[in-house]
mmCIF file of C-alpha atoms in Angstrom:
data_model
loop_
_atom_site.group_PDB
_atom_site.id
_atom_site.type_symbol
_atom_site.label_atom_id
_atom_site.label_comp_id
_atom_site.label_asym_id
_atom_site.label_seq_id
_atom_site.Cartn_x
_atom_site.Cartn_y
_atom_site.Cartn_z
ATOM 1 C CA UNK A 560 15.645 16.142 -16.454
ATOM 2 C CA UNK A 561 19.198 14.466 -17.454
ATOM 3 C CA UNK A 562 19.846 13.276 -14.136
ATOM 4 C CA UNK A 563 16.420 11.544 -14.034
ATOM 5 C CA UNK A 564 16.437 9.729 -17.644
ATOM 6 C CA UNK A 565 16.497 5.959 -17.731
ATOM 7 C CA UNK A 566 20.001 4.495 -17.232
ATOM 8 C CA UNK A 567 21.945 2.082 -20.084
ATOM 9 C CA UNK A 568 19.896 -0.838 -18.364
ATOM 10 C CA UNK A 569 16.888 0.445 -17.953
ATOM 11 C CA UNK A 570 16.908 1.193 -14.258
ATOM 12 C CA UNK A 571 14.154 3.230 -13.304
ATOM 13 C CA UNK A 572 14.747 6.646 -11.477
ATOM 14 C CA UNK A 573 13.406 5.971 -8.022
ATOM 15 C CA UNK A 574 14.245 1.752 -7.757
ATOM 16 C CA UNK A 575 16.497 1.013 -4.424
ATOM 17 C CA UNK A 576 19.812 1.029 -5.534
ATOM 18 C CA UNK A 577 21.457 -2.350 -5.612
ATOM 19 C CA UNK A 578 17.916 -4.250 -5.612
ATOM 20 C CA UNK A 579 17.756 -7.703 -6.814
ATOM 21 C CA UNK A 580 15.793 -7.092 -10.414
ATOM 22 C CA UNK A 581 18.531 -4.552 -11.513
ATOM 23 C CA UNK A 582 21.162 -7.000 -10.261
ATOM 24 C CA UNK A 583 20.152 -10.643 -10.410
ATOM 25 C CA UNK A 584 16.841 -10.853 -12.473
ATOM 26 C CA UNK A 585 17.460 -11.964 -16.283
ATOM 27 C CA UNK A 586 17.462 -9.275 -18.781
ATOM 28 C CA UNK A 587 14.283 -9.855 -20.695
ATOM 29 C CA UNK A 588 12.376 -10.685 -17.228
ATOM 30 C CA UNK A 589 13.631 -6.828 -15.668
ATOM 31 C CA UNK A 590 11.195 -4.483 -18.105
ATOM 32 C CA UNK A 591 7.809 -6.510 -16.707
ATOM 33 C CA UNK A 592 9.578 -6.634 -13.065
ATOM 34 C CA UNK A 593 9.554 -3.055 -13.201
ATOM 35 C CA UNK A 594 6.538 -2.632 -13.966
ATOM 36 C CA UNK A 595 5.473 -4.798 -10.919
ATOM 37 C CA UNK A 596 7.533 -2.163 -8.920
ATOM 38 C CA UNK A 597 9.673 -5.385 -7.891
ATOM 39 C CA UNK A 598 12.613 -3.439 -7.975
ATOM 40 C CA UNK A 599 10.680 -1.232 -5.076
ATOM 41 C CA UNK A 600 9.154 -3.575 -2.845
ATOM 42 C CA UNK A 601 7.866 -1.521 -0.163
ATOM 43 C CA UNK A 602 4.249 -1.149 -2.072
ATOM 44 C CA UNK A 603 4.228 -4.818 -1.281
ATOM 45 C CA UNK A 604 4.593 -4.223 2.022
ATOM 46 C CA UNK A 605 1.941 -1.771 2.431
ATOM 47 C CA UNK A 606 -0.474 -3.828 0.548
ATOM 48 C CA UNK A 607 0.411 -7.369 2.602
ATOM 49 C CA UNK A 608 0.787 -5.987 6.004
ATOM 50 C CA UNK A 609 -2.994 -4.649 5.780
ATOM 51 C CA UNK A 610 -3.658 -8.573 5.138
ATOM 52 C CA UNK A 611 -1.560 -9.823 8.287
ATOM 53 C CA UNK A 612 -3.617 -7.198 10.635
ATOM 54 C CA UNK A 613 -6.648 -8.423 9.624
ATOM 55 C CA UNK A 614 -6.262 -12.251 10.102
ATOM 56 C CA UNK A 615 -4.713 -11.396 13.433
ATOM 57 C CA UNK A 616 -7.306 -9.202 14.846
ATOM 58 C CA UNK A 617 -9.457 -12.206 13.536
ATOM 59 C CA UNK A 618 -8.159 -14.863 15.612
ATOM 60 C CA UNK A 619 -7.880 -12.215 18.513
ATOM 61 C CA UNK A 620 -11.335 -11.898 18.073
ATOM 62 C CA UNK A 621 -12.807 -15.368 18.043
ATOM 63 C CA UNK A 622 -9.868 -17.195 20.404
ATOM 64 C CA UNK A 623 -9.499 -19.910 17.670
ATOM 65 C CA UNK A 624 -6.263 -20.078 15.470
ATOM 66 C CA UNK A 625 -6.270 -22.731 12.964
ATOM 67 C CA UNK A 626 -3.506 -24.283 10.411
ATOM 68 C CA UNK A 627 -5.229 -22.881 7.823
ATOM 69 C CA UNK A 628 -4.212 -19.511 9.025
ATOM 70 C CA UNK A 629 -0.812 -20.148 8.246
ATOM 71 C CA UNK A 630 -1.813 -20.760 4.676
ATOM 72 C CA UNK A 631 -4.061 -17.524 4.479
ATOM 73 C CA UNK A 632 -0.638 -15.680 5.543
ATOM 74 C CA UNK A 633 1.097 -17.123 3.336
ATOM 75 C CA UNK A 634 -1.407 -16.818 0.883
ATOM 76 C CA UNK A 635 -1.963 -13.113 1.055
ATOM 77 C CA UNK A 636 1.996 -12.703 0.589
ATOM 78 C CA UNK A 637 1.642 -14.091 -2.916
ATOM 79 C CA UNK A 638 -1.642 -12.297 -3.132
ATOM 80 C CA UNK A 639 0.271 -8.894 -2.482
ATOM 81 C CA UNK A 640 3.063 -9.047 -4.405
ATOM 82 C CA UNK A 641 1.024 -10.347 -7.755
ATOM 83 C CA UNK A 642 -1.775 -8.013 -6.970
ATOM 84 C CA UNK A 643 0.295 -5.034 -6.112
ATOM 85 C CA UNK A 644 2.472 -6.010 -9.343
ATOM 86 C CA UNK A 645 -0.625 -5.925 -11.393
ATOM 87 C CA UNK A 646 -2.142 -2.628 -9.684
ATOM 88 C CA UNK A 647 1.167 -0.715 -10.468
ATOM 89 C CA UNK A 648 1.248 -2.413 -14.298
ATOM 90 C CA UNK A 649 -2.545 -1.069 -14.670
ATOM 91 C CA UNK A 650 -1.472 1.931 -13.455
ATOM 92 C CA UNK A 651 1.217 3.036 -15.541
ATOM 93 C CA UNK A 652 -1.041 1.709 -18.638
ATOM 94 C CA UNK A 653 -3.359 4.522 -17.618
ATOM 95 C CA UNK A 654 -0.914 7.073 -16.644
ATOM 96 C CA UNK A 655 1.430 6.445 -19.546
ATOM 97 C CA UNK A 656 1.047 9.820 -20.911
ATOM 98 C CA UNK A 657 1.620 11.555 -18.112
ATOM 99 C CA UNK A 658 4.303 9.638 -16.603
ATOM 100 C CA UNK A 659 6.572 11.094 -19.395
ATOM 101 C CA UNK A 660 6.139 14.462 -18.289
ATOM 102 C CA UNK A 661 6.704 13.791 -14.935
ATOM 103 C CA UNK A 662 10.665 14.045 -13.583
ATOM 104 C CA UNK A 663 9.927 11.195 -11.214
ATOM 105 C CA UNK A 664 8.224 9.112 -13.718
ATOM 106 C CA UNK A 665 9.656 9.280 -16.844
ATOM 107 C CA UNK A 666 12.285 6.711 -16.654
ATOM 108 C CA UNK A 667 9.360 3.886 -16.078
ATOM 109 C CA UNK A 668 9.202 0.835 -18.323
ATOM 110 C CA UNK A 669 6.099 1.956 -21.087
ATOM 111 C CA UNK A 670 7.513 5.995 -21.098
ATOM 112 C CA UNK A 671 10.856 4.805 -21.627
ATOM 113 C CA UNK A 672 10.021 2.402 -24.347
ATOM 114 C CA UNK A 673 11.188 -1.042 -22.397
ATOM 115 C CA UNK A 674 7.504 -2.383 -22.676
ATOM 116 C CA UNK A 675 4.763 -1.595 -25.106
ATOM 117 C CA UNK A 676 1.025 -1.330 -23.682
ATOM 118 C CA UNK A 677 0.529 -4.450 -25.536
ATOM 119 C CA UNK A 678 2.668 -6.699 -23.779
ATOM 120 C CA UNK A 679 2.039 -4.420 -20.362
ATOM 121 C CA UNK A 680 -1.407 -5.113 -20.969
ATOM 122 C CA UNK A 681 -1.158 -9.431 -21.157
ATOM 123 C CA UNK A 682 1.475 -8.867 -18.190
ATOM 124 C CA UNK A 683 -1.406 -7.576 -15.921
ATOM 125 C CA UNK A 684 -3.659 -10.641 -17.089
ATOM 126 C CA UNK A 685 -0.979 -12.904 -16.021
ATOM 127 C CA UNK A 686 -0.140 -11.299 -12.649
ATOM 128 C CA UNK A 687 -4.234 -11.312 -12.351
ATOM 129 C CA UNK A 688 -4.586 -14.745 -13.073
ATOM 130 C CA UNK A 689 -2.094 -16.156 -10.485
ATOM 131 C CA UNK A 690 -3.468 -14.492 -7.845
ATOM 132 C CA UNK A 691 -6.766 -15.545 -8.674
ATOM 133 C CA UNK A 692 -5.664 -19.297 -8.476
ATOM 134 C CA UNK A 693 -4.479 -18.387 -5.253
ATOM 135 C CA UNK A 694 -7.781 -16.446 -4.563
ATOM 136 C CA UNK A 695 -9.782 -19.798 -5.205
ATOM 137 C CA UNK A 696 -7.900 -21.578 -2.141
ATOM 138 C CA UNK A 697 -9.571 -19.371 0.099
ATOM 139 C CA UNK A 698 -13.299 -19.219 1.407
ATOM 140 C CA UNK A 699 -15.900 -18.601 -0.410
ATOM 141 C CA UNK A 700 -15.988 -14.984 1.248
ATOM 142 C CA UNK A 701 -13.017 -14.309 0.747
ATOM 143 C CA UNK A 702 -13.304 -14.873 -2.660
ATOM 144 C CA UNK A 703 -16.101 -12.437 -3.157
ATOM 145 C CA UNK A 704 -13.970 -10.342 -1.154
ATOM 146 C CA UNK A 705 -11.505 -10.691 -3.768
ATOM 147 C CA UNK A 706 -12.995 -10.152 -6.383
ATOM 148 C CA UNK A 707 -14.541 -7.158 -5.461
ATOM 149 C CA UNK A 708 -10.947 -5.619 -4.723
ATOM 150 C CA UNK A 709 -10.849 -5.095 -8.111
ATOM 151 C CA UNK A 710 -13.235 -2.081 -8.463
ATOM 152 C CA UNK A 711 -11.320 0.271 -6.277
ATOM 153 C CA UNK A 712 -7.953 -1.234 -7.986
ATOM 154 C CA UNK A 713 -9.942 -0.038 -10.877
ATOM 155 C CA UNK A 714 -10.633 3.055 -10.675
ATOM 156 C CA UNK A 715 -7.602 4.299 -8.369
ATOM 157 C CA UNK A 716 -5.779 5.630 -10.972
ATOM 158 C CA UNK A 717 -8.208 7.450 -12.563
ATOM 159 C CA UNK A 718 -9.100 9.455 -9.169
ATOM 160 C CA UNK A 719 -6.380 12.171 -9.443
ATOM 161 C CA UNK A 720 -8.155 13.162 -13.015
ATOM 162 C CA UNK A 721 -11.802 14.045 -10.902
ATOM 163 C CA UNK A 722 -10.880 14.489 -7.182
ATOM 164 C CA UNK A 723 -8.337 16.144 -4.922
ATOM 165 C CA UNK A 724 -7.895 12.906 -2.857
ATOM 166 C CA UNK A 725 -6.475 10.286 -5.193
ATOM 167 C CA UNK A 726 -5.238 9.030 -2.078
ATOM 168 C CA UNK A 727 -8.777 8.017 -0.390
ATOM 169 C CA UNK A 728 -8.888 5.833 -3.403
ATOM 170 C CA UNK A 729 -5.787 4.549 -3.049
ATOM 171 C CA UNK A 730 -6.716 3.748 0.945
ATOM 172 C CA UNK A 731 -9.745 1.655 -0.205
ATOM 173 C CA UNK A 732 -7.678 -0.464 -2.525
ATOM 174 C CA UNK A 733 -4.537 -1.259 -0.138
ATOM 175 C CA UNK A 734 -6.581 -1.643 2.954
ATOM 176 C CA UNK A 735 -8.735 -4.121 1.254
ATOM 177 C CA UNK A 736 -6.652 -7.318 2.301
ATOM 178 C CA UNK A 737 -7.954 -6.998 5.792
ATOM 179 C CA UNK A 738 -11.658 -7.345 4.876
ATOM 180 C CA UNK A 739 -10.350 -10.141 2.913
ATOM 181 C CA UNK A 740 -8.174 -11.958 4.939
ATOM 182 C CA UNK A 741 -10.790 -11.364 7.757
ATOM 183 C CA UNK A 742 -12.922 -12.927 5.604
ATOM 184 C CA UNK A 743 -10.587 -16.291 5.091
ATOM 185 C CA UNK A 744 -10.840 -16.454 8.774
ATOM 186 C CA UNK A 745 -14.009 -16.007 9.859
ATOM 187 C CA UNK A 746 -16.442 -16.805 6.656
ATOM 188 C CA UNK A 747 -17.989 -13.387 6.945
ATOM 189 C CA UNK A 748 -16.780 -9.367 7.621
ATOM 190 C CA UNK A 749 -17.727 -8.049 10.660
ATOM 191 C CA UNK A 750 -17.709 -4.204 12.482
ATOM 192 C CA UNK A 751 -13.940 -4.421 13.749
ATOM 193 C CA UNK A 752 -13.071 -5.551 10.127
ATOM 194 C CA UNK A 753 -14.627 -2.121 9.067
ATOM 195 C CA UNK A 754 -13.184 -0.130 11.869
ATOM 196 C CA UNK A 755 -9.561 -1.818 11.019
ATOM 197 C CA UNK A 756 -9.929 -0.836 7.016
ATOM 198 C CA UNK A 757 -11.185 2.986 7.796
ATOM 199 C CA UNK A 758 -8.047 2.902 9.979
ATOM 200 C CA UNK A 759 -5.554 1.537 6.853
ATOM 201 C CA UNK A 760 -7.663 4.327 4.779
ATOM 202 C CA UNK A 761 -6.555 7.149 7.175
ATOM 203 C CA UNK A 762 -2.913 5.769 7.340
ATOM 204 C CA UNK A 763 -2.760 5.684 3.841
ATOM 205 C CA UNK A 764 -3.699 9.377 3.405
ATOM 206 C CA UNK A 765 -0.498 9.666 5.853
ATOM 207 C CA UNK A 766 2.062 7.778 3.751
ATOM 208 C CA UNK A 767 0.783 8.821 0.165
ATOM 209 C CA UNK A 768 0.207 12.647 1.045
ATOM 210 C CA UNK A 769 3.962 12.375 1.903
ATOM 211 C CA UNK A 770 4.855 10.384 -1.039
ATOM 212 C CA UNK A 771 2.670 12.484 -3.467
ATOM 213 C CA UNK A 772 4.817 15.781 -2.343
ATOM 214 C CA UNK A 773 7.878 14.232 -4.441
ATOM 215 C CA UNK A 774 6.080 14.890 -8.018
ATOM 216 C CA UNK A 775 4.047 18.132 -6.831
ATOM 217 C CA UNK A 776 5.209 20.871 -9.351
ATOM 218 C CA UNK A 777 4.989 18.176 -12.061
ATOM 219 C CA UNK A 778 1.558 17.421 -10.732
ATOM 220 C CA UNK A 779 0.364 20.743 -10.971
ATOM 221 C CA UNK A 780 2.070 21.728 -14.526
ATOM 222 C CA UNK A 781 0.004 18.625 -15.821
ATOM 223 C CA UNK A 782 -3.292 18.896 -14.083
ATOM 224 C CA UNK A 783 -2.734 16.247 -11.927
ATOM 225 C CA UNK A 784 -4.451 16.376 -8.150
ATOM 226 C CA UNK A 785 -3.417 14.838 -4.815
ATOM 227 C CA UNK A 786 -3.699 15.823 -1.548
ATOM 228 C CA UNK A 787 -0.109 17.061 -1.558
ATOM 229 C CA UNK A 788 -1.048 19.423 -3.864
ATOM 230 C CA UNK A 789 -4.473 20.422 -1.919
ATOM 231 C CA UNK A 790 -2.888 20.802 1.677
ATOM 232 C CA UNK A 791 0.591 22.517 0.393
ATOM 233 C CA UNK A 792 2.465 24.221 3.048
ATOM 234 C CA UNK A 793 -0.463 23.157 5.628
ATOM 235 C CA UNK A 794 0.651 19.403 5.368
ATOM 236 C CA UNK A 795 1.667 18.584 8.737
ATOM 237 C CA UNK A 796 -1.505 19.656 10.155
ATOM 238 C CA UNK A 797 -3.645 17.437 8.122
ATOM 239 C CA UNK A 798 -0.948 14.342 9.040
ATOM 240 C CA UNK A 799 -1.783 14.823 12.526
ATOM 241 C CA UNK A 800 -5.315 14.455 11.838
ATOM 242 C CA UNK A 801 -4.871 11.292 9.995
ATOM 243 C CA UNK A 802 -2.466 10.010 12.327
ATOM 244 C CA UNK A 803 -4.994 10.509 15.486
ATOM 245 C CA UNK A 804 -7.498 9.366 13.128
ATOM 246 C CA UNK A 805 -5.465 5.657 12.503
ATOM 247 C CA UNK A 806 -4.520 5.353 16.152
ATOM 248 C CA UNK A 807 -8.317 5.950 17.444
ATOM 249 C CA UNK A 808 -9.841 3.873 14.598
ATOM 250 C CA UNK A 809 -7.295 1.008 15.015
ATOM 251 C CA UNK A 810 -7.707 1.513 18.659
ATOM 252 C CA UNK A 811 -11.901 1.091 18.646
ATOM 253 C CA UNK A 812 -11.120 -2.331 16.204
ATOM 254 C CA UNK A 813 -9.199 -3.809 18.851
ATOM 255 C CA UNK A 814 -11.714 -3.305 21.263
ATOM 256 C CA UNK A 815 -14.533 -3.949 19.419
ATOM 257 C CA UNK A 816 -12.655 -7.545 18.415
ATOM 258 C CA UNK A 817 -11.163 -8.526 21.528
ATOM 259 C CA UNK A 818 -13.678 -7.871 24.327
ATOM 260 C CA UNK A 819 -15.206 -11.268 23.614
ATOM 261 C CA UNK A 820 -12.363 -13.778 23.724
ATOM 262 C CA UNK A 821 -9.383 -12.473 24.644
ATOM 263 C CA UNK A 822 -8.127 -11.843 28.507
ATOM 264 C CA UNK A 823 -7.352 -8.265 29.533
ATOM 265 C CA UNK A 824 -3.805 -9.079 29.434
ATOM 266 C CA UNK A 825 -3.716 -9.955 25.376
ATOM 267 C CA UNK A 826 -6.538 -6.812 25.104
ATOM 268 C CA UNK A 827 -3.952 -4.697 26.935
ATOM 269 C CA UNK A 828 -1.041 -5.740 24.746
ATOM 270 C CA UNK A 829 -2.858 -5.519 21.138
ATOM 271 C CA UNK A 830 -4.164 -1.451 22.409
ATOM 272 C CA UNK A 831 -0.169 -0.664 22.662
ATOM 273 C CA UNK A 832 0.121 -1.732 19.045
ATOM 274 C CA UNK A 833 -1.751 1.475 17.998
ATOM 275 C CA UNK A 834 -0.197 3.426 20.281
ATOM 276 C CA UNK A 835 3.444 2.385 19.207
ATOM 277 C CA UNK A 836 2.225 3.305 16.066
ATOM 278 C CA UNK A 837 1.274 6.636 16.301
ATOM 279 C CA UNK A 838 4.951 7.483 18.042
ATOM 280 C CA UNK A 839 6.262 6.703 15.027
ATOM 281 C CA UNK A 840 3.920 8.546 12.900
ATOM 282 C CA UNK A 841 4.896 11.654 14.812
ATOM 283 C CA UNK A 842 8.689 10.779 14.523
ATOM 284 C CA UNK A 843 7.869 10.738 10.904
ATOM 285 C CA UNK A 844 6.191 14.268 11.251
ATOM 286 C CA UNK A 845 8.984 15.748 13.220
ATOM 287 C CA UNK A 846 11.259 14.837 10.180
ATOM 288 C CA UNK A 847 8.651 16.122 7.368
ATOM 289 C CA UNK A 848 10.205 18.631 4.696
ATOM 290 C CA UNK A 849 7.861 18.656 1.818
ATOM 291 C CA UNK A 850 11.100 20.398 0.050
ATOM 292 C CA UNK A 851 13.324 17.835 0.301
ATOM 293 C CA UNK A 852 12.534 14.750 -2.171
ATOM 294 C CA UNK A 853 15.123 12.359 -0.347
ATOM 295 C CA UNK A 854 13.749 12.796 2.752
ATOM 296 C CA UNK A 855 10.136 12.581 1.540
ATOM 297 C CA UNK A 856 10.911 9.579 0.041
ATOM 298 C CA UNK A 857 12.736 8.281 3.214
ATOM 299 C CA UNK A 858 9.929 8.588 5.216
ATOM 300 C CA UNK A 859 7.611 7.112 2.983
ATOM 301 C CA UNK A 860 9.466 3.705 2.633
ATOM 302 C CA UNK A 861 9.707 3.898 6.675
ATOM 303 C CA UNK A 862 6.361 3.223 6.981
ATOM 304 C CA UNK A 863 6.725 -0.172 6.421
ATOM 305 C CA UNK A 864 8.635 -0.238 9.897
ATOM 306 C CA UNK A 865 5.334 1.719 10.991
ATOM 307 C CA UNK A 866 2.900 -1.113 9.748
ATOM 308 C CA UNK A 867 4.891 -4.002 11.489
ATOM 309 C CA UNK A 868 4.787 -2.085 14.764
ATOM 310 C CA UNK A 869 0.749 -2.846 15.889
ATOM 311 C CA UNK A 870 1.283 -6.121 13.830
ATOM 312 C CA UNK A 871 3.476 -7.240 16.352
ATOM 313 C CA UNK A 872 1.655 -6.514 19.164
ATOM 314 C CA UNK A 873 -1.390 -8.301 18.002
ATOM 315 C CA UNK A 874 0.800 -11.257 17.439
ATOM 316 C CA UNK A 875 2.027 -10.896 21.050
ATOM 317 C CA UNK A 876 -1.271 -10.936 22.078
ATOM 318 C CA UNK A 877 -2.463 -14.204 20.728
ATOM 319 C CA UNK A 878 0.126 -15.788 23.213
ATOM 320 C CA UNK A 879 -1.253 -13.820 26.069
#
């Protein structure tokens, strides 16, 4: 649609108005910051915040922080935003013949002609290869860990072609930063690792069902599946289900991790992280209008907000 074609500069139809890549960023650099989704950084978010709960519950669990921990948080921010940048590059490769037919979509940097697949392609080698250097700081776990990240970053965008939950898919390649970064701490991945990721899976069927419901007519004039499309008007019930099914999973990782080390105080604390959580879940649900694109796409970039909460609990209880 007109009001949803690509600006004189390029800006792509859903970027945060006023971000810093439309505003600061060097011409020639904005085209392959695009495509990183740099211009909307709350994918980073979701991707590094999965990384942070991880290597907390892992000190929580075995009582003993280290300086290196420091570098495996800082690490995994670099990690996220290079990994993220290359997920979303491979990701438009793939869907670049669908992304022009989609209202949403069409105004990104290969549809719109900014980038060719060529040079898209050697920009997701080059985002790959500086988060491997980064990778190769880390544990030798953690490495494996790493580099098996890349078959569900793999195959995530082809999911929506064979399945109606694109979004599972999606769940095991975002949440995959707290086996990881559980790994970096501990040298191996252990039950409340698992517990923790199945968690990130079911919040990630939250956010993304939500987000999905923005391109849902396009979706289904193309072919395309998603769990939007597959729950429809009965939407909110399934979020409730994945939303009890993040704050009990989350809830069991906790316990599972902390029973060992940690005093009932600091278990206490980290169990209201969870719980915090899921209020705001349910705030988000109370809001829900899979009509109304603004709003969808409000309440999808709040659950960044929604990630920090349990974060910051578990960080509370480390002090305890």
């Amino acid at each position: 649609m007109q009001g949803n074609a690509p600006t004189p500069d390029g800006q792509v139809a859903d970027a945060v108005s006023g971000n810093w890549v439309d505003t600061y960023a060097p011409a020639f650099t904005r085209p392959y910051l695009r495509l990183s989704r740099a211009d909307r950084p709350i994918g980073t978010w979701l991707l590094l915040i999965p990384c942070w709960w991880g290597l907390a519950l892992a000190i929580l669990s075995d009582g003993t922080p280290r300086w290196e921990d420091l570098w495996i948080a800082i690490g995994c921010a670099f990690g996220a935003f290079l990994m993220r940048g290359a997920g979303c590059t491979w990701n438009d490769i793939t869907d670049r013949k669908f992304d022009g037919q989609v209202e949403r979509t069409r105004s990104r940097p290969i549809p719109s002609g900014q980038v060719s697949v060529r040079q898209a392609v050697i920009w997701t080698g080059l985002q790959c290869l500086l988060a491997l250097m980064i990778l190769l700081t880390f544990n030798q776990a953690a490495i494996a860990m790493g580099v098996l990240s890349l078959l569900p970053v793999t195959i995530y965008p082809f999911a929506k072609r064979f399945t109606w939950w694109p979004q599972v898919f999606l769940g095991l390649a975002f949440n995959w930063g707290i086996l990881l970064a559980w790994a970096a701490h501990t040298g191996t991945v252990n039950i409340p690792a698992i517990t923790l990721y199945l968690a990130g899976i079911a919040w990630t069927l939250f956010y993304d069902t939500i987000y999905a419901h923005q391109d849902a007519e396009d979706d289904e004039l193309i072919g395309i599946k998603s769990t939007a499309r597959l729950f429809g008007t009965d939407t909110a019930r399934w979020l409730k289900y994945f939303l009890m099914a993040t704050v009990a999973l989350m809830g069991l990782a906790i316990i599972d991790a902390a029973t060992t080390q940690a005093s009932i105080i600091a278990l206490v604390v980290a169990l209201g992280g969870p719980w915090a959580m899921g209020w705001h879940m349910a705030w988000q649900l109370r809001g829900l209008d899979i009509e109304d694109n603004a709003k969808l796409l409000q309440l999808f970039r709040a659950n960044r907000d929604t990630g920090l909460i349990p974060l910051i609990f578990l960080c509370v209880a480390l002090l305890l």
